[in-house]
Amino acid sequence: MALDGSFGSETSASAGASGTAGSALFALMSFAFVGAVLAAGMGASALWGDGGYWAVGIFAAAAVALIAGVRLLRGGAAPVAGGMCIATDTLTGAFFLGIPGAIFASGHDGLAYGLGLGAGGLLMQLVVAPRFARSGAVSLPDLIRRRFPGRVVSLLTLAIITVSMTALLIGGLTAAGLVGMRLLGLDFATATVAAALGVLLCFVVRGTGGTATVNGLLYALLLLALLLPVVMLSAQWYGLPVPQLAYANSLWQLQGMEENLLEQDLADPAYLTPMMTAFLSLSPINFVGLILGLATGVAVLPSLLSVPLAGTSARNARHTALWGLGFVVLVLTLAPAVATHARQAIATLIADRTAAGDLPAWVFTYGKLGLVQVCGQAVSTASMAAQSCAALPDAGTALRLQDIAVDPDIAALALPEIAGLNGALTGLVAIAVMAAVIVTAHALLGVIADAVGLGSSSSAAAQPRGLRLASYAVAASVIAAGTVLATLRFGSIAEIASWGVVIAAAGLFPVVVAALWFRRANTWGALAGMIVGTGALAAYVAAQHYFPVPFFEATAPLSRGGVSGLEYFNELKAAWLDAEPGAAREAAWEALNVHARSVADWWGIRGPATVLLALPLGFLALMIVSLVTPRPETAP
Amino acid sequence: MREDAQTSNDARASPRLPYVALALWVLLAFAVPLISQALNLVDLFAFPLGYLMVAQGSLIGFVLIGLMSARWQDRRDARRAMDS
């Protein structure tokens, strides 16, 4: 109560909270310091004697810890520690590997992921965090239970949270699986199962409650792991240890090299995704839609709306969210540099006319695991690579850019090796990813257990035995489902994880905003908002994928396929109707289906960008139903 | 008495929607990426401006908006606390 509203007592009130936060921060600072010193010694000895640049690079990481320390001494530690926790839980192991991977794979259009997460951090700070903190709710399911009481609403919340959190868990387990492959030399499925066991073990040890602020400790490790390689490369290649600025050189060099390779016929234009050319793989509307989906999803992400933001003052919540945003942005601005450096190192191999037999060792380290393919084959030795390339039908004398295919999701992990830095740096990234996946999965599972009604407010020890066992059962089944789905690898990490965020956006954003800002909203409205929001998302995506032909026929005027798309559709349809029953008819149907899938959309909206339809519909349904049904009994 | 004063104070200090900050949020998150090709005509720090904004500029902008908005709201809350 003292935390709420009164400002004179702010410092004294947060002094209680800073007991745990303070010790956490001390641990963090020593941790960052040890890491920096270790890496400094290792790097300085292994790379180059000129320690000047190096010290400046470390400064960036140390500054974070230092600011945290200064804040700590002034007694305002809680927002910083909470911010670190939010940053870790936003990035998770999944986005930490997935975002550099997306930029590595699709150049400019991959930037939408980082932009979406950052925009979500700000939206949370402006719209959600302050009032959420004042609402007295301890978690998102709790907020909805208090504001919109009713069994059906609770069940629907549980369903949305479970699907959304499971998708994020799949992304995390995929990342952990890739890391496990590299570190342990296992195959992907085994490595994923091993990571899943780690997640379960961590959940059992910590229980559903516990201090989530401890997650913030990992932030320093995440930052350091991404920062060290790019700072070293920036200093080494361009003499400027600020990767966010220095990688401009890398961008232009890469661009020049790629243009040269195209001219010399050493790169396939269909394969090449220039870093600075916008909207090659995503149309503008899908780019913006993805940003909106990620932003609104992160703003209400159930795994974030918990301990550091709950039960504090609006002011404290605002500053906690702000620190979280700042920390997330610090990591996100490094992602394009990571992707660019990795691509530049690979393009240099091609531009130097490296022969297939002379490829560097990292190609075979990852080739053995099937994560790098040379000339379409996973190769583990130089002679195998030479054979594989000689066997190509259009084998030339030189390797082409598309002949070295790196799994984009390992770009951040493998960058130190790709760029010829000390391999221990890859170890650092691997440690950071593994730790982040295991620790942040705790927040994902905890909020599901909370939504089931197994409580997150009480600490593990205070919980009755039955409830605790039940929460383990819930966690175990979610982990099992997530593991099975993760081993299928049906998309890149960034894609899978962002689906999780987008489902939270479509289902929960209108409801949470209404719970906090719209007094007139009632349970019926909330129900309508959730059903329409998730329903629109699911129906549109499913119709586009599974029933493209009827979907296109019904809504052809809205399609971006245009007149030519419609004409071609009619041609194919006539061909299908005329075709003889049997194989020919099936082939004609297949051709019709494929074409319909490419034109069956409204205004060109596809995939996660469907929130552009789902969010307005969800808000509209929520408002209309709330206004035509009776006023809610309990005022917010 | 004290309880009542506390509650009314709370109601007044209740956070409001920061409209200006939200407008800037829309601008940086959605408008800037859409016009990035036009912005690319200008160079900043050796980057084409449009690319720079999408890769890093907007993100740093978000932090600045958050910072300004938090300060502004803190000041307003403090003023209200003094008035009451």
Coordinates of C-alpha atoms in Angstrom, one line a residue, chain A residues 2 103 124 191 271 289-290 315-316 343 379 388 408 450 458 476 482 485 529 561 584 592 594 620 630 635:
Chain A
A2 CA 2.8 2.4 0.8
I103 CA 18.1 -10.9 -40.7
M124 CA 3.8 -2.0 -22.7
A191 CA 19.5 -32.5 -28.1
Y271 CA 18.9 -16.9 -53.6
G289 CA 1.5 -6.2 -39.9
L290 CA 4.2 -8.3 -38.4
R315 CA 5.7 5.0 -11.4
N316 CA 7.8 2.0 -10.5
R343 CA 27.1 -13.0 -44.3
V379 CA 29.6 -32.7 -45.6
S388 CA 29.7 -33.1 -53.6
P408 CA 20.1 -19.1 -40.6
D450 CA -1.4 -19.9 -13.0
S458 CA 2.4 -18.1 -3.2
A476 CA 5.4 -31.8 -18.0
G482 CA 6.5 -28.6 -27.1
L485 CA 6.5 -30.1 -32.1
G529 CA -13.4 -9.9 -28.0
G561 CA -3.8 -10.9 -57.3
A584 CA -4.9 -35.5 -64.8
L592 CA -5.5 -24.6 -59.1
V594 CA -1.3 -23.7 -55.6
L620 CA -15.1 -3.9 -32.3
P630 CA -25.5 -4.6 -18.8
A635 CA -15.9 -1.2 -10.9

